[in-house]
Amino acid sequence: IKGNGAAHGAVVNAVKGRYLFVSPKRYAKTARKLEAKSSKSKDIRRVARRLDLAAVVDGEFEKKGRRSYELRLTLRAGDTGSKFETIKMRLKSKKLSRNDRRKIKRKLYEALDELDELEEERAREEDRERRARERKKREREEKKRLKEERKREKERKAREREEERERRARERERE
């Protein structure tokens, strides 16, 4: 979180027990290695995939008035890099109260729960697609097997007819 270490700590503490946390330093190092330093979706997706992240949380803490601050957290889906939630909170002080920390945690959990549901739905959809592909493959294989079976049956009948003709021809010769 740019602009406030306490806000960064509150976000880390909120997600740490429930999700794997990757430090900004590690994220930046991986981004440098991948040459994915921008905040574009494709770069975030590449880094998130390399680090196996479900979500990337970025934020800013800004002074908005004489005694007013704003904390803005942007959550991005790790698999697409696209924004899926922006959390904005008005605060009265640079120092975060216990209540502020609770609000941050609650809002983050709500957003991350939504992401979890989206990921579960995406996994279910991928599973349905995989099963459909497998079913189509089995159907193609069955169709191919039946076609080959019909071809063998046709060949067998053709052989039987040819053998029958030859047998009749031999019988005529004997007569």
mmCIF file of C-alpha atoms in Angstrom:
data_model
loop_
_atom_site.group_PDB
_atom_site.id
_atom_site.type_symbol
_atom_site.label_atom_id
_atom_site.label_comp_id
_atom_site.label_asym_id
_atom_site.label_seq_id
_atom_site.Cartn_x
_atom_site.Cartn_y
_atom_site.Cartn_z
ATOM 1 C CA ILE A 1 0.000 0.000 0.000
ATOM 2 C CA LYS A 2 1.577 3.227 -1.125
ATOM 3 C CA GLY A 3 1.501 6.047 1.386
ATOM 4 C CA ASN A 4 0.913 4.268 4.702
ATOM 5 C CA GLY A 5 2.739 1.373 6.335
ATOM 6 C CA ALA A 6 -0.093 0.814 8.848
ATOM 7 C CA ALA A 7 -2.581 0.291 6.024
ATOM 8 C CA HIS A 8 -0.183 -2.155 4.398
ATOM 9 C CA GLY A 9 0.149 -4.017 7.701
ATOM 10 C CA ALA A 10 -3.641 -4.108 8.156
ATOM 11 C CA VAL A 11 -4.115 -5.643 4.708
ATOM 12 C CA VAL A 12 -1.330 -8.170 5.311
ATOM 13 C CA ASN A 13 -2.796 -9.168 8.675
ATOM 14 C CA ALA A 14 -6.268 -9.442 7.162
ATOM 15 C CA VAL A 15 -5.243 -11.890 4.456
ATOM 16 C CA LYS A 16 -2.300 -13.649 6.096
ATOM 17 C CA GLY A 17 -4.183 -16.271 8.097
ATOM 18 C CA ARG A 18 -6.589 -17.115 5.301
ATOM 19 C CA TYR A 19 -4.516 -16.696 2.149
ATOM 20 C CA LEU A 20 -0.899 -17.071 1.117
ATOM 21 C CA PHE A 21 0.759 -13.687 1.288
ATOM 22 C CA VAL A 22 3.554 -12.687 -1.071
ATOM 23 C CA SER A 23 5.573 -9.625 -0.132
ATOM 24 C CA PRO A 24 5.690 -6.639 -2.471
ATOM 25 C CA LYS A 25 9.447 -7.208 -2.741
ATOM 26 C CA ARG A 26 8.982 -10.778 -3.995
ATOM 27 C CA TYR A 27 6.239 -9.671 -6.387
ATOM 28 C CA ALA A 28 8.467 -6.885 -7.786
ATOM 29 C CA LYS A 29 11.432 -9.254 -8.153
ATOM 30 C CA THR A 30 9.313 -11.759 -10.086
ATOM 31 C CA ALA A 31 7.895 -8.965 -12.244
ATOM 32 C CA ARG A 32 11.425 -7.821 -13.094
ATOM 33 C CA LYS A 33 12.456 -11.368 -14.035
ATOM 34 C CA LEU A 34 9.410 -11.712 -16.290
ATOM 35 C CA GLU A 35 9.822 -8.172 -17.651
ATOM 36 C CA ALA A 36 6.241 -7.552 -16.524
ATOM 37 C CA LYS A 37 6.636 -4.288 -14.649
ATOM 38 C CA SER A 38 3.496 -2.485 -15.802
ATOM 39 C CA SER A 39 0.110 -2.542 -14.100
ATOM 40 C CA LYS A 40 -1.546 -3.908 -17.245
ATOM 41 C CA SER A 41 -3.699 -7.005 -16.891
ATOM 42 C CA LYS A 42 -1.390 -9.187 -18.965
ATOM 43 C CA ASP A 43 1.643 -8.341 -16.801
ATOM 44 C CA ILE A 44 -0.229 -8.871 -13.543
ATOM 45 C CA ARG A 45 -1.568 -12.178 -14.887
ATOM 46 C CA ARG A 46 1.949 -13.364 -15.811
ATOM 47 C CA VAL A 47 3.363 -12.554 -12.367
ATOM 48 C CA ALA A 48 0.328 -13.982 -10.544
ATOM 49 C CA ARG A 49 0.591 -17.226 -12.510
ATOM 50 C CA ARG A 50 4.310 -17.538 -11.794
ATOM 51 C CA LEU A 51 3.706 -16.985 -8.060
ATOM 52 C CA ASP A 52 0.453 -19.020 -8.103
ATOM 53 C CA LEU A 53 -1.629 -16.133 -6.757
ATOM 54 C CA ALA A 54 -5.423 -16.165 -6.757
ATOM 55 C CA ALA A 55 -5.554 -12.385 -6.345
ATOM 56 C CA VAL A 56 -3.313 -9.353 -6.322
ATOM 57 C CA VAL A 57 -4.114 -6.514 -3.911
ATOM 58 C CA ASP A 58 -2.684 -3.085 -4.611
ATOM 59 C CA GLY A 59 -3.532 0.113 -2.809
ATOM 60 C CA GLU A 60 -2.959 3.758 -2.075
ATOM 61 C CA PHE A 61 -3.412 5.849 1.025
ATOM 62 C CA GLU A 62 -3.956 9.526 0.249
ATOM 63 C CA LYS A 63 -4.705 12.672 2.171
ATOM 64 C CA LYS A 64 -7.986 14.107 0.899
ATOM 65 C CA GLY A 65 -8.529 17.078 3.156
ATOM 66 C CA ARG A 66 -7.401 18.646 6.399
ATOM 67 C CA ARG A 67 -8.438 15.663 8.522
ATOM 68 C CA SER A 68 -9.563 13.247 5.872
ATOM 69 C CA TYR A 69 -7.758 10.331 4.256
ATOM 70 C CA GLU A 70 -8.750 7.760 1.710
ATOM 71 C CA LEU A 71 -7.606 4.163 1.485
ATOM 72 C CA ARG A 72 -8.175 2.670 -1.957
ATOM 73 C CA LEU A 73 -7.539 -1.034 -2.510
ATOM 74 C CA THR A 74 -7.673 -2.550 -5.964
ATOM 75 C CA LEU A 75 -8.150 -6.291 -6.167
ATOM 76 C CA ARG A 76 -7.264 -8.140 -9.341
ATOM 77 C CA ALA A 77 -7.965 -11.732 -10.268
ATOM 78 C CA GLY A 78 -4.718 -13.676 -10.548
ATOM 79 C CA ASP A 79 -5.834 -15.804 -13.488
ATOM 80 C CA THR A 80 -6.853 -12.854 -15.684
ATOM 81 C CA GLY A 81 -5.094 -9.861 -14.133
ATOM 82 C CA SER A 82 -8.295 -7.866 -14.499
ATOM 83 C CA LYS A 83 -9.779 -5.695 -11.767
ATOM 84 C CA PHE A 84 -12.679 -7.327 -10.014
ATOM 85 C CA GLU A 85 -13.129 -5.024 -7.022
ATOM 86 C CA THR A 86 -12.091 -1.605 -5.790
ATOM 87 C CA ILE A 87 -12.512 -0.872 -2.100
ATOM 88 C CA LYS A 88 -12.557 2.756 -0.999
ATOM 89 C CA MET A 89 -12.615 3.803 2.634
ATOM 90 C CA ARG A 90 -12.679 7.277 4.156
ATOM 91 C CA LEU A 91 -10.569 7.560 7.286
ATOM 92 C CA LYS A 92 -10.144 10.358 9.816
ATOM 93 C CA SER A 93 -6.533 9.687 10.704
ATOM 94 C CA LYS A 94 -3.301 8.280 9.328
ATOM 95 C CA LYS A 95 -3.291 5.902 12.234
ATOM 96 C CA LEU A 96 -5.714 3.059 11.758
ATOM 97 C CA SER A 97 -8.046 2.331 14.640
ATOM 98 C CA ARG A 98 -9.098 -1.195 15.577
ATOM 99 C CA ASN A 99 -12.434 -0.444 13.930
ATOM 100 C CA ASP A 100 -10.659 0.672 10.716
ATOM 101 C CA ARG A 101 -8.675 -2.576 10.683
ATOM 102 C CA ARG A 102 -11.874 -4.596 11.145
ATOM 103 C CA LYS A 103 -13.538 -2.730 8.270
ATOM 104 C CA ILE A 104 -10.553 -3.392 6.009
ATOM 105 C CA LYS A 105 -10.576 -7.063 6.931
ATOM 106 C CA ARG A 106 -14.346 -7.410 6.437
ATOM 107 C CA LYS A 107 -14.331 -5.654 3.057
ATOM 108 C CA LEU A 108 -11.332 -7.649 1.864
ATOM 109 C CA TYR A 109 -12.945 -10.919 2.944
ATOM 110 C CA GLU A 110 -16.177 -9.999 1.156
ATOM 111 C CA ALA A 111 -14.286 -9.241 -2.055
ATOM 112 C CA LEU A 112 -12.033 -12.293 -1.793
ATOM 113 C CA ASP A 113 -15.040 -14.519 -1.015
ATOM 114 C CA GLU A 114 -16.596 -13.246 -4.224
ATOM 115 C CA LEU A 115 -13.388 -14.113 -6.076
ATOM 116 C CA ASP A 116 -13.379 -17.580 -4.487
ATOM 117 C CA GLU A 117 -16.950 -18.096 -5.715
ATOM 118 C CA LEU A 118 -15.960 -16.943 -9.202
ATOM 119 C CA GLU A 119 -12.981 -19.319 -9.198
ATOM 120 C CA GLU A 120 -15.170 -22.196 -8.020
ATOM 121 C CA GLU A 121 -17.706 -21.430 -10.753
ATOM 122 C CA ARG A 122 -14.894 -21.210 -13.313
ATOM 123 C CA ALA A 123 -13.546 -24.568 -12.083
ATOM 124 C CA ARG A 124 -17.022 -26.112 -12.360
ATOM 125 C CA GLU A 125 -17.369 -24.704 -15.871
ATOM 126 C CA GLU A 126 -13.938 -26.058 -16.859
ATOM 127 C CA ASP A 127 -14.941 -29.431 -15.410
ATOM 128 C CA ARG A 128 -18.198 -29.400 -17.429
ATOM 129 C CA GLU A 129 -16.253 -28.488 -20.569
ATOM 130 C CA ARG A 130 -13.701 -31.240 -19.895
ATOM 131 C CA ARG A 131 -16.470 -33.820 -19.402
ATOM 132 C CA ALA A 132 -18.177 -32.633 -22.603
ATOM 133 C CA ARG A 133 -14.889 -32.974 -24.534
ATOM 134 C CA GLU A 134 -14.382 -36.457 -23.109
ATOM 135 C CA ARG A 135 -17.950 -37.432 -24.012
ATOM 136 C CA LYS A 136 -17.486 -36.143 -27.576
ATOM 137 C CA LYS A 137 -14.208 -38.027 -27.823
ATOM 138 C CA ARG A 138 -15.912 -41.246 -26.661
ATOM 139 C CA GLU A 139 -18.729 -40.637 -29.159
ATOM 140 C CA ARG A 140 -16.209 -40.121 -31.993
ATOM 141 C CA GLU A 141 -14.342 -43.263 -30.972
ATOM 142 C CA GLU A 142 -17.605 -45.241 -30.810
ATOM 143 C CA LYS A 143 -18.656 -43.893 -34.204
ATOM 144 C CA LYS A 144 -15.261 -44.834 -35.637
ATOM 145 C CA ARG A 145 -15.479 -48.311 -34.076
ATOM 146 C CA LEU A 146 -18.977 -48.858 -35.506
ATOM 147 C CA LYS A 147 -17.840 -47.652 -38.926
ATOM 148 C CA GLU A 148 -14.903 -50.079 -38.862
ATOM 149 C CA GLU A 149 -17.208 -52.859 -37.665
ATOM 150 C CA ARG A 150 -19.653 -52.169 -40.534
ATOM 151 C CA LYS A 151 -16.727 -52.111 -42.982
ATOM 152 C CA ARG A 152 -15.463 -55.500 -41.683
ATOM 153 C CA GLU A 153 -18.998 -56.904 -41.869
ATOM 154 C CA LYS A 154 -19.331 -55.654 -45.445
ATOM 155 C CA GLU A 155 -15.976 -57.208 -46.343
ATOM 156 C CA ARG A 156 -16.990 -60.493 -44.676
ATOM 157 C CA LYS A 157 -20.263 -60.587 -46.628
ATOM 158 C CA ALA A 158 -18.425 -59.760 -49.872
ATOM 159 C CA ARG A 159 -16.003 -62.642 -49.175
ATOM 160 C CA GLU A 160 -18.932 -64.970 -48.432
ATOM 161 C CA ARG A 161 -20.660 -63.980 -51.716
ATOM 162 C CA GLU A 162 -17.416 -64.480 -53.628
ATOM 163 C CA GLU A 163 -16.900 -67.868 -51.977
ATOM 164 C CA GLU A 164 -20.521 -68.790 -52.801
ATOM 165 C CA ARG A 165 -19.996 -67.815 -56.476
ATOM 166 C CA GLU A 166 -16.811 -69.852 -56.615
ATOM 167 C CA ARG A 167 -18.567 -72.828 -55.003
ATOM 168 C CA ARG A 168 -21.443 -72.611 -57.520
ATOM 169 C CA ALA A 169 -18.978 -72.266 -60.391
ATOM 170 C CA ARG A 170 -17.166 -75.417 -59.199
ATOM 171 C CA GLU A 171 -20.489 -77.260 -58.922
ATOM 172 C CA ARG A 172 -21.425 -76.247 -62.505
ATOM 173 C CA GLU A 173 -18.076 -77.457 -63.752
ATOM 174 C CA ARG A 174 -18.686 -80.835 -62.109
ATOM 175 C CA GLU A 175 -22.071 -81.174 -63.777
#
